[in-house]
mmCIF file of C-alpha atoms in Angstrom:
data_model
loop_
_atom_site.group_PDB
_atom_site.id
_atom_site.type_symbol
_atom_site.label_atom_id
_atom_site.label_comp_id
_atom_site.label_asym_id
_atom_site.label_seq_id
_atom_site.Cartn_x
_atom_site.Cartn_y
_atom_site.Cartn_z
ATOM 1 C CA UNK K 11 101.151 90.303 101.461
ATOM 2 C CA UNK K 12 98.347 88.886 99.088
ATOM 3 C CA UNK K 13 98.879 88.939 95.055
ATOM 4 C CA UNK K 14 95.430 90.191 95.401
ATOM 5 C CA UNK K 15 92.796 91.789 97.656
ATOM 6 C CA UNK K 16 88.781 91.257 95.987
ATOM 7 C CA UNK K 17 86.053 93.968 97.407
ATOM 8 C CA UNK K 18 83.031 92.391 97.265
ATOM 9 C CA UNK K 19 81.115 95.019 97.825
ATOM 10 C CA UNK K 20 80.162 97.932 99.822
ATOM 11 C CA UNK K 21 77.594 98.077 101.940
ATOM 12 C CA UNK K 22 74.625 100.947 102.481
ATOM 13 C CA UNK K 23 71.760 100.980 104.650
ATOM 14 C CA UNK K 24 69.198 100.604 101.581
ATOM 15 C CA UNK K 25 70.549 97.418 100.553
ATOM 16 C CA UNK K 26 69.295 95.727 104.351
ATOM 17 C CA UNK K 27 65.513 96.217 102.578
ATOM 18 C CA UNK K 28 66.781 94.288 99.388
ATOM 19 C CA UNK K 29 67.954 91.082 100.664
ATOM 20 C CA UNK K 30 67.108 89.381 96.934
ATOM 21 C CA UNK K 31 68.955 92.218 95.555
ATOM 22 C CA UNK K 32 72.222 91.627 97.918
ATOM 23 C CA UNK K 33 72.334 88.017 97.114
ATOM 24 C CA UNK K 34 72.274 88.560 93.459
ATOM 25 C CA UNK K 35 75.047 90.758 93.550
ATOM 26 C CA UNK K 36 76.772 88.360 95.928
ATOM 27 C CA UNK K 37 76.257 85.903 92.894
ATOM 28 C CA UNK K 38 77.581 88.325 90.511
ATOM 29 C CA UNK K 39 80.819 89.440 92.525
ATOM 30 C CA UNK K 40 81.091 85.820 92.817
ATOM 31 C CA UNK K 41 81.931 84.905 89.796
ATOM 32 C CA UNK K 42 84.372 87.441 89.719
ATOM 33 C CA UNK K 43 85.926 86.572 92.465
ATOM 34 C CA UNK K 44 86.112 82.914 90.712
ATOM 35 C CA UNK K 45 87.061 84.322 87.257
ATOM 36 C CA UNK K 46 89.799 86.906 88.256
ATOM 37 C CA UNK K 47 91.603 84.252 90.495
ATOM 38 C CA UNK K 48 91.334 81.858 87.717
ATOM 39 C CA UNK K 49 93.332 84.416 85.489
ATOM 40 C CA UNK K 50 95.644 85.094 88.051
ATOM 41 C CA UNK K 51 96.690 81.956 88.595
ATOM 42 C CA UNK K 52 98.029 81.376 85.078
ATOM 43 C CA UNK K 53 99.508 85.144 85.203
ATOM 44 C CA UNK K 54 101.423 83.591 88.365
ATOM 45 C CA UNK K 55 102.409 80.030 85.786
ATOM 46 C CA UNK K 56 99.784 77.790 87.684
ATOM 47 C CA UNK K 57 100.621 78.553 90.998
ATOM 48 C CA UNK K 58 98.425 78.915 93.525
ATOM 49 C CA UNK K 59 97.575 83.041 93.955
ATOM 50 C CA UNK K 60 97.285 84.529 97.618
ATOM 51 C CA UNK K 61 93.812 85.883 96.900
ATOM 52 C CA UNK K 62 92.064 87.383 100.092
ATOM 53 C CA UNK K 63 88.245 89.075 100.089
ATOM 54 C CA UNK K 64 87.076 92.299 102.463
ATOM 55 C CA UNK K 65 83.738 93.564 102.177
ATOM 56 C CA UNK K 66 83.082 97.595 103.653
ATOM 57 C CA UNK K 67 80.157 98.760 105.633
ATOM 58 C CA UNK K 68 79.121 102.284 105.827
ATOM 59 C CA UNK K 69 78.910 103.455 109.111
ATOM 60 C CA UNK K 70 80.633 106.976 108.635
ATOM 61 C CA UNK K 71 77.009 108.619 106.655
ATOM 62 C CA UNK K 72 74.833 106.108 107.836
ATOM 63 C CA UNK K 73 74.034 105.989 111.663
ATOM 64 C CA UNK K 74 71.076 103.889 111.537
ATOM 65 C CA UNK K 75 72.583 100.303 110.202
ATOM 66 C CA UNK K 76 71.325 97.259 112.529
ATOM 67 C CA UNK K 77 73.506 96.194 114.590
ATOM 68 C CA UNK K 78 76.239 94.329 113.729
ATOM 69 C CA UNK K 79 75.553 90.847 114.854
ATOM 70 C CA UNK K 80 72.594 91.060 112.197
ATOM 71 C CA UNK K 81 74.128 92.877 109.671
ATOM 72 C CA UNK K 82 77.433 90.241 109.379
ATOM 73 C CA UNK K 83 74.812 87.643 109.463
ATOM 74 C CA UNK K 84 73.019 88.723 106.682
ATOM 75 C CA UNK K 85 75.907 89.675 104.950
ATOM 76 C CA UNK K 86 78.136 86.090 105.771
ATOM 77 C CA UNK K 87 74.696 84.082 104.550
ATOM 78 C CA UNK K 88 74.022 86.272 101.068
ATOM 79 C CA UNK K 89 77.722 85.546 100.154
ATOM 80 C CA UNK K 90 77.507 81.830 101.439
ATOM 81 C CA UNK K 91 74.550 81.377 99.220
ATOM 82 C CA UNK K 92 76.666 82.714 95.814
ATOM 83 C CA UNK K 93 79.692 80.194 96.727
ATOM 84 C CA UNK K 94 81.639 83.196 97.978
ATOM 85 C CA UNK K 95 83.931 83.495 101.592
ATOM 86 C CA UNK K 96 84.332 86.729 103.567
ATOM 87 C CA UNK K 97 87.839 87.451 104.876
ATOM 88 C CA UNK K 98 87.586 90.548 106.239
ATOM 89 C CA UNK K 99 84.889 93.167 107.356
ATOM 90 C CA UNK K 100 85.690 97.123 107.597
ATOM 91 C CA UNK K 101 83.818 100.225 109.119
ATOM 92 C CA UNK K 102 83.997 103.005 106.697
ATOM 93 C CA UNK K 103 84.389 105.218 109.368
ATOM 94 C CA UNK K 104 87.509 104.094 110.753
ATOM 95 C CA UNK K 105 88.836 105.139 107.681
ATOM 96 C CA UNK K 106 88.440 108.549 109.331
ATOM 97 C CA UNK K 107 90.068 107.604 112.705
ATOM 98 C CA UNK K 108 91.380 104.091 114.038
ATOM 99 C CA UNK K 109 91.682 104.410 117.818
ATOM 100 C CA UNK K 110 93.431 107.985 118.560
ATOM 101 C CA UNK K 111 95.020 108.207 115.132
ATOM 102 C CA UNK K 112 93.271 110.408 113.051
ATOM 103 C CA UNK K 113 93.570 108.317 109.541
ATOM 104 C CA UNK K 114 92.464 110.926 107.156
ATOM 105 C CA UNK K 115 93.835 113.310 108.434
ATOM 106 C CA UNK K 116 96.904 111.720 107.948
ATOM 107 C CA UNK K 117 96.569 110.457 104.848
ATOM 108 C CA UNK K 118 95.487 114.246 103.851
ATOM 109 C CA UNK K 119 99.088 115.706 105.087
ATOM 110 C CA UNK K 120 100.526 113.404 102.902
ATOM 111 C CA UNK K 121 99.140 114.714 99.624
ATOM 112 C CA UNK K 122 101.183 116.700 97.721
ATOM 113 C CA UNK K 123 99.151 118.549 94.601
ATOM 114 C CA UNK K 124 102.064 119.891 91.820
ATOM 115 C CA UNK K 125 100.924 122.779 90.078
ATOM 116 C CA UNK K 126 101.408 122.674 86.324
ATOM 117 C CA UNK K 127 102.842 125.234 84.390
ATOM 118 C CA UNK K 128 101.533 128.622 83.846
ATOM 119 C CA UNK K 129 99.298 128.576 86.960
ATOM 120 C CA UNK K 130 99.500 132.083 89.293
ATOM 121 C CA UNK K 131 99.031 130.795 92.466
ATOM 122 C CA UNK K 132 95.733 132.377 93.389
ATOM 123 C CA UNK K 133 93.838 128.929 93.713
ATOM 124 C CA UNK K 134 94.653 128.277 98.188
ATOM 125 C CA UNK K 135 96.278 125.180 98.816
ATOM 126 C CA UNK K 136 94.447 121.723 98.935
ATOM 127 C CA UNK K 137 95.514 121.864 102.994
ATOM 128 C CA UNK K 138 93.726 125.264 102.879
ATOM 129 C CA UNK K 139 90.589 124.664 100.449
ATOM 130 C CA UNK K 140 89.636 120.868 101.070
ATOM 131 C CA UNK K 141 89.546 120.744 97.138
ATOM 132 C CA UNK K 142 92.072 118.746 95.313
ATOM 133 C CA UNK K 143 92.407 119.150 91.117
ATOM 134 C CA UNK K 144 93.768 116.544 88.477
ATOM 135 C CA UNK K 145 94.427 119.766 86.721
ATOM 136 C CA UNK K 146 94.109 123.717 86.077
ATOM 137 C CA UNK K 147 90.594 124.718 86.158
ATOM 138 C CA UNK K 148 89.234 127.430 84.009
ATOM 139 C CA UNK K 149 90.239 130.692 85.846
ATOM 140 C CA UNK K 150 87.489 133.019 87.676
ATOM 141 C CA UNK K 151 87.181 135.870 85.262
ATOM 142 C CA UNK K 152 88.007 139.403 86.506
ATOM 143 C CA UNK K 153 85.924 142.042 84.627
ATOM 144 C CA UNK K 154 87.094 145.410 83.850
ATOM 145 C CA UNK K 155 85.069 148.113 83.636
ATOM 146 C CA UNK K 156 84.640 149.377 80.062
ATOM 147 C CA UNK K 157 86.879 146.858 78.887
ATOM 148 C CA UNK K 158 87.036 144.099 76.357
ATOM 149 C CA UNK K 159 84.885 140.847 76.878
ATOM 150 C CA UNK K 160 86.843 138.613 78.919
ATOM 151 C CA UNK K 161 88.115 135.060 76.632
ATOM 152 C CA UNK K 162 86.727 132.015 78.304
ATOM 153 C CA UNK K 163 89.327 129.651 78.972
ATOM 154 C CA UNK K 164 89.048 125.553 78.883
ATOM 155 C CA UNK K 165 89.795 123.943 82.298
ATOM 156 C CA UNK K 166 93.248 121.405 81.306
ATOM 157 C CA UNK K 167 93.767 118.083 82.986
ATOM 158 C CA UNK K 168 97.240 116.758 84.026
ATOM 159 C CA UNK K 169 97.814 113.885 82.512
ATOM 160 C CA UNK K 170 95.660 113.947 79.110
ATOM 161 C CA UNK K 171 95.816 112.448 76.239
ATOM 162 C CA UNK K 172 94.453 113.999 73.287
ATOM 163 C CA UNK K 173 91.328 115.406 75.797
ATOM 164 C CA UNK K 174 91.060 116.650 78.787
ATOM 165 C CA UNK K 175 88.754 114.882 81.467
ATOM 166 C CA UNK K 176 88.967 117.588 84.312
ATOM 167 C CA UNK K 177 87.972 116.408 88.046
ATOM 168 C CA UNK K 178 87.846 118.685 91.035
ATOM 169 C CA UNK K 179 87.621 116.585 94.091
ATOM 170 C CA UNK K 180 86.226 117.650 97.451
ATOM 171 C CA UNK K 181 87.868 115.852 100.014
ATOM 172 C CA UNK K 182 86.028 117.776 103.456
ATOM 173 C CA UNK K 183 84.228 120.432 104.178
ATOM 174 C CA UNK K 184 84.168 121.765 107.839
ATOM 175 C CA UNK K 185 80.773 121.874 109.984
ATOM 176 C CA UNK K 186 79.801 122.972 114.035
ATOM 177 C CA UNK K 187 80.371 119.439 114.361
ATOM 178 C CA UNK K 188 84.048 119.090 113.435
ATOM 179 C CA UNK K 189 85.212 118.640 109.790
ATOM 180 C CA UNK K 190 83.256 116.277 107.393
ATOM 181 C CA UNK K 191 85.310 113.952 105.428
ATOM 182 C CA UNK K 192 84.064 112.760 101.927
ATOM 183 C CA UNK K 193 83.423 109.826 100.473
ATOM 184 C CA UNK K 194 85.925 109.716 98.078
ATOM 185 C CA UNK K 195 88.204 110.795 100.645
ATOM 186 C CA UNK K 196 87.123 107.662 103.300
ATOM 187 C CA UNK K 197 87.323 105.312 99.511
ATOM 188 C CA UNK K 198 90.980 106.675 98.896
ATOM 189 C CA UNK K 199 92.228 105.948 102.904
ATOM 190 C CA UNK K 200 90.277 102.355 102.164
ATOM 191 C CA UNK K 201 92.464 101.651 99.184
ATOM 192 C CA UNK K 202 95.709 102.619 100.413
ATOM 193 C CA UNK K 203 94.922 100.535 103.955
ATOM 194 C CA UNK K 204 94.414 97.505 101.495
ATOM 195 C CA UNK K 205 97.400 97.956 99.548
ATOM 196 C CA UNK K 206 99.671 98.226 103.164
ATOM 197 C CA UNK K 207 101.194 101.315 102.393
ATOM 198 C CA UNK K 208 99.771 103.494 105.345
ATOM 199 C CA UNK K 209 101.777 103.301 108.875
ATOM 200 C CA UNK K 210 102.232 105.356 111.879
ATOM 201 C CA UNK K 211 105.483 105.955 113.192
ATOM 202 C CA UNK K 212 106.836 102.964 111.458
ATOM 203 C CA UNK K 213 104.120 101.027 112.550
ATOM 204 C CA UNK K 214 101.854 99.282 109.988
ATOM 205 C CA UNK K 215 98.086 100.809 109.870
ATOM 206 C CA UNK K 216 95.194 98.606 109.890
ATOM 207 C CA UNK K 217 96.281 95.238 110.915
ATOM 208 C CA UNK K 218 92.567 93.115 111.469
ATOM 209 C CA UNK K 219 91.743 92.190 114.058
ATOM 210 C CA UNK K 220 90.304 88.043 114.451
ATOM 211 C CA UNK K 221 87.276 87.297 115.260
ATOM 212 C CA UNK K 222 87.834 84.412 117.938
ATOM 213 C CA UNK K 223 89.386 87.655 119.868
ATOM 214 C CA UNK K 224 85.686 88.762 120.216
ATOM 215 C CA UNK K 225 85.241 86.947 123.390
ATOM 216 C CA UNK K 226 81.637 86.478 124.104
ATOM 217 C CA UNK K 227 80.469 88.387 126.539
ATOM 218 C CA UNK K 228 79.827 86.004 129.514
ATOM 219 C CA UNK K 229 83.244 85.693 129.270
ATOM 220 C CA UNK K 230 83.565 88.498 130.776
ATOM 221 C CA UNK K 231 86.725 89.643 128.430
ATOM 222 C CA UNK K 232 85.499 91.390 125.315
ATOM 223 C CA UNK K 233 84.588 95.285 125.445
ATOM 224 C CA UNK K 234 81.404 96.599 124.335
ATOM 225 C CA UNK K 235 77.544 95.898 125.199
ATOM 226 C CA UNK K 236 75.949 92.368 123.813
ATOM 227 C CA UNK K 237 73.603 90.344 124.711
ATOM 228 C CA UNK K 238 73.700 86.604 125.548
ATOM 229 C CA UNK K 239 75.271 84.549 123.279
ATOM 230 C CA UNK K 240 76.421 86.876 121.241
ATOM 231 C CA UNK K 241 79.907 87.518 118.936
ATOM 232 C CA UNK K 242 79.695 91.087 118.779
ATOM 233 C CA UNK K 243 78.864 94.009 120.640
ATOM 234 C CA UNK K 244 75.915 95.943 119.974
ATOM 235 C CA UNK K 245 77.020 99.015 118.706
ATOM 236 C CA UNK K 246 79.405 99.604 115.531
ATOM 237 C CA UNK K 247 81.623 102.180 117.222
ATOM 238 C CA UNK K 248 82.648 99.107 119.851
ATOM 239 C CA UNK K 249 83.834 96.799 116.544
ATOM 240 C CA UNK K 250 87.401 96.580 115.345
ATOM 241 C CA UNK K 251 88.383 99.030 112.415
ATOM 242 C CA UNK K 252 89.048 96.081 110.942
ATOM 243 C CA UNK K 253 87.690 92.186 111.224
ATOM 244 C CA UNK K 254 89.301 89.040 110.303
ATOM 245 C CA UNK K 255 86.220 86.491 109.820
ATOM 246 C CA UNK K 256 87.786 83.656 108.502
ATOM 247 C CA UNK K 257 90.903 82.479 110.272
ATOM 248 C CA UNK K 258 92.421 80.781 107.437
ATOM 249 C CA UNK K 259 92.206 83.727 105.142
ATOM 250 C CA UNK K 260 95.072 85.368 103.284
ATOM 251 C CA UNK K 261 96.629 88.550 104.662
ATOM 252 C CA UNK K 262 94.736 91.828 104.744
ATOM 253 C CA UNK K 263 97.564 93.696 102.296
ATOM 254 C CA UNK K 264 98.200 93.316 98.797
ATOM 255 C CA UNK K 265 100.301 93.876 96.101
ATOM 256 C CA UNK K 266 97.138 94.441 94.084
ATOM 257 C CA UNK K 267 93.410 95.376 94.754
ATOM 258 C CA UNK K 268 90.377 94.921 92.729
ATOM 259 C CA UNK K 269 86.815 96.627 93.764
ATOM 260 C CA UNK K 270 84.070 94.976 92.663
ATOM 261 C CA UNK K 271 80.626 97.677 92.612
ATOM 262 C CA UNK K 272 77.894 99.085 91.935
ATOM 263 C CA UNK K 273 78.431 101.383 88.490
ATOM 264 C CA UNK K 274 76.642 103.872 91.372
ATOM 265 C CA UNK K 275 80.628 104.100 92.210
ATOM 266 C CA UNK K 276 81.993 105.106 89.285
ATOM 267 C CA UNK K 277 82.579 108.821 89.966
ATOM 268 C CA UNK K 278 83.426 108.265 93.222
ATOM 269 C CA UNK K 279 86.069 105.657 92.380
ATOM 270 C CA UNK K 280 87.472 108.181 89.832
ATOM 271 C CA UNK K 281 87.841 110.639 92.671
ATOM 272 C CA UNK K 282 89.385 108.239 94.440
ATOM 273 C CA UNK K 283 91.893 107.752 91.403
ATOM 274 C CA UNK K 284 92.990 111.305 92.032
ATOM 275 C CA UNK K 285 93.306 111.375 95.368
ATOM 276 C CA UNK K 286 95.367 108.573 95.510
ATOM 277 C CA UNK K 287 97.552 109.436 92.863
ATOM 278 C CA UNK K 288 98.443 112.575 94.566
ATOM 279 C CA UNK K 289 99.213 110.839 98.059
ATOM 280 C CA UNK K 290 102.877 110.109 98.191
ATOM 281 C CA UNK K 291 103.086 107.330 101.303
ATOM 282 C CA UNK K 292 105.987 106.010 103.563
ATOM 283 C CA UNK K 293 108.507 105.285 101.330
ATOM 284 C CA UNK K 294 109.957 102.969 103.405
ATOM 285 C CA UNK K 295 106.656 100.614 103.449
ATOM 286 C CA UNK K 296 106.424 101.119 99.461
ATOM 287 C CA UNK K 297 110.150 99.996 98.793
ATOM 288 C CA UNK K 298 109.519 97.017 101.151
ATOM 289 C CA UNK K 299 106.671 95.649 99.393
ATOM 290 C CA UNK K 300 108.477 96.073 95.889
ATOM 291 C CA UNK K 301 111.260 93.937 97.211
ATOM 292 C CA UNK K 302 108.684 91.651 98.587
ATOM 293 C CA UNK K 303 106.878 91.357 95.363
ATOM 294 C CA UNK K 304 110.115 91.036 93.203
ATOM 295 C CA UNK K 305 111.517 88.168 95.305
ATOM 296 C CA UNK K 306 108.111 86.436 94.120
ATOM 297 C CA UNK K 307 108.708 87.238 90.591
ATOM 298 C CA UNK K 308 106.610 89.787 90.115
ATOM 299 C CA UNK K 309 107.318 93.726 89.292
ATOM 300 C CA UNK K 310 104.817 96.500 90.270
ATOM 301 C CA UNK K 311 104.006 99.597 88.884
ATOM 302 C CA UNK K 312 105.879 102.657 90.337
ATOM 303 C CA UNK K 313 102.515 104.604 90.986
ATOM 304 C CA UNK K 314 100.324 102.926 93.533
ATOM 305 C CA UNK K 315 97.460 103.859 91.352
ATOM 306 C CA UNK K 316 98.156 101.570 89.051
ATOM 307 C CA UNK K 317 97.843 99.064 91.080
ATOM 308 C CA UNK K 318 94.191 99.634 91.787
ATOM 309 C CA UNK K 319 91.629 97.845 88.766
ATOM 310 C CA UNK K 320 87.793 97.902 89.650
ATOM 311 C CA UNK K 321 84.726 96.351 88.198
ATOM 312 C CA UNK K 322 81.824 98.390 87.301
ATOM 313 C CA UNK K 323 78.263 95.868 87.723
ATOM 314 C CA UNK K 324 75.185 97.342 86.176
ATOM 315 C CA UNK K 325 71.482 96.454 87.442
ATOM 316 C CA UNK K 326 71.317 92.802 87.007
#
């Protein structure tokens, strides 16, 4: 595991037509990047942090991305420019399946929404309704005829303080084509890969894959169309869920993550919040990485929430 996993970003088809835009927030997440490390090493009493960097491109809502050996290019030379290394590289949409498995789907299973007091049951379940609460929402009035005006009642949020910030997330909704996952959905599977707590059978979930295995394809060894002299095929559906671009990097999983975006994100990421606080994952892979992090010194917090900390960039 890493102390710490840094998303530098996240990647939509608009930005491509902003290059100047890309590299100044390349600069900005840079010095992020620089800054939080900095702080972490004294948190860890000077020594060196395990500090790995992914960046994720959207290729689960946008089909029409360039293809990929332009896109990492672009994106490998705007970070380059700001002082700042790539580790890894994701497709969003592997965050909906990786290979056979079906990722959100199970990832979905595993939520388990507790009902607070004084609720009826007359809201379906989140497996039934694709929508999934942080609280009680205010109920559907049922008029009477010829009776009294019906009281409005405030929606009431879980976990609130002295107000109540109520959030109802959709997490799919179901079209001809098959069921539509949403973003905040794809963002919560995303955080939970990064913070190694997702496997299969036992199996870990999302191990990358390095790029040196991209044999070109004169080779004749590597799957996938490309052209001459190329690293990567031509389509995004042929690239690995998950890339390892530089070899020496730190591992993939972390103890901690940090998201570094676009205050565009906000809502989403709050979504994401929920979702993820309401996922309850293999509790064999969350009790190993507490031991792991408590032979290093450290102690976690019991809700892999907490473990997630973002930061919000405004238009520069």
């Amino acid at each position: 595991m890493s102390h710490l996993s840094i998303e530098v970003g996240h990647l939509y088809a608009d930005d491509l037509a902003r290059p100047d835009a890309l590299k100044e927030e390349m600069a900005s997440a840079a010095a992020w990047v620089h800054g939080t490390t900095e702080a972490l090493t004294k948190r860890l009493g000077g020594r060196r942090p395990r500090v790995s960097t992914c960046y994720l491109v959207d290729d689960y809502f946008h089909q029409d991305l360039p293809e990929p050996e332009r896109l990492i290019a672009t994106v490998v030379e705007a970070a380059a420019d700001a002082g700042l290394r790539i580790d890894y590289l994701a497709r969003e949409s592997s965050c909906d399946r990786m290979g056979p498995l079906d990722l959100a789907g199970l990832v979905a299973d595993r939520i388990v929404f507790e009902p607070p007091p004084g609720t009826n049951g007359s809201r379906p379940p989140v497996s039934d309704l694709g929508w999934l609460p942080n609280g009680v929402p205010t109920p559907k009035p049922r008029g009477i005829a010829m009776g009294a005006p019906l009281r409005w009642v405030p929606p009431s949020q879980n976990a609130r303080r002295e107000h109540s910030v109520f959030l109802d997330v959709e997490l799919w909704n179901d079209t001809p084509q098959g069921r539509r996952w949403s973003c905040p959905m794809l963002a919560a599977v995303w955080q939970l890969l990064r913070l190694g707590v997702l496997r299969d059978q036992g199996r870990r979930i999302g191990v990358p894959e390095p790029v040196e295995s991209l044999v070109p394809a004169e080779h004749g060894h590597a799957p996938g169309r490309r052209g001459p002299g190329r690293r990567f095929p031509d389509r995004w559906a042929e690239m690995p869920p998950i890339l390892q671009l530089n070899p020496a990097a730190f591992p993939f999983p972390a103890y901690r993550t940090v998201s570094v975006l676009s205050v565009d994100f906000l809502e989403v990421e709050h979504a994401v919040r929920v979702i993820c606080g309401s996922v309850r994952p293999d509790a064999g892979a969350v009790e190993s990485i507490r031991k792991s992090a408590e032979r290093e010194g450290m102690t976690l917090p019991a809700e892999l929430v907490d473990r997630l900390s973002y930061i919000f960039q405004g238009p520069l």
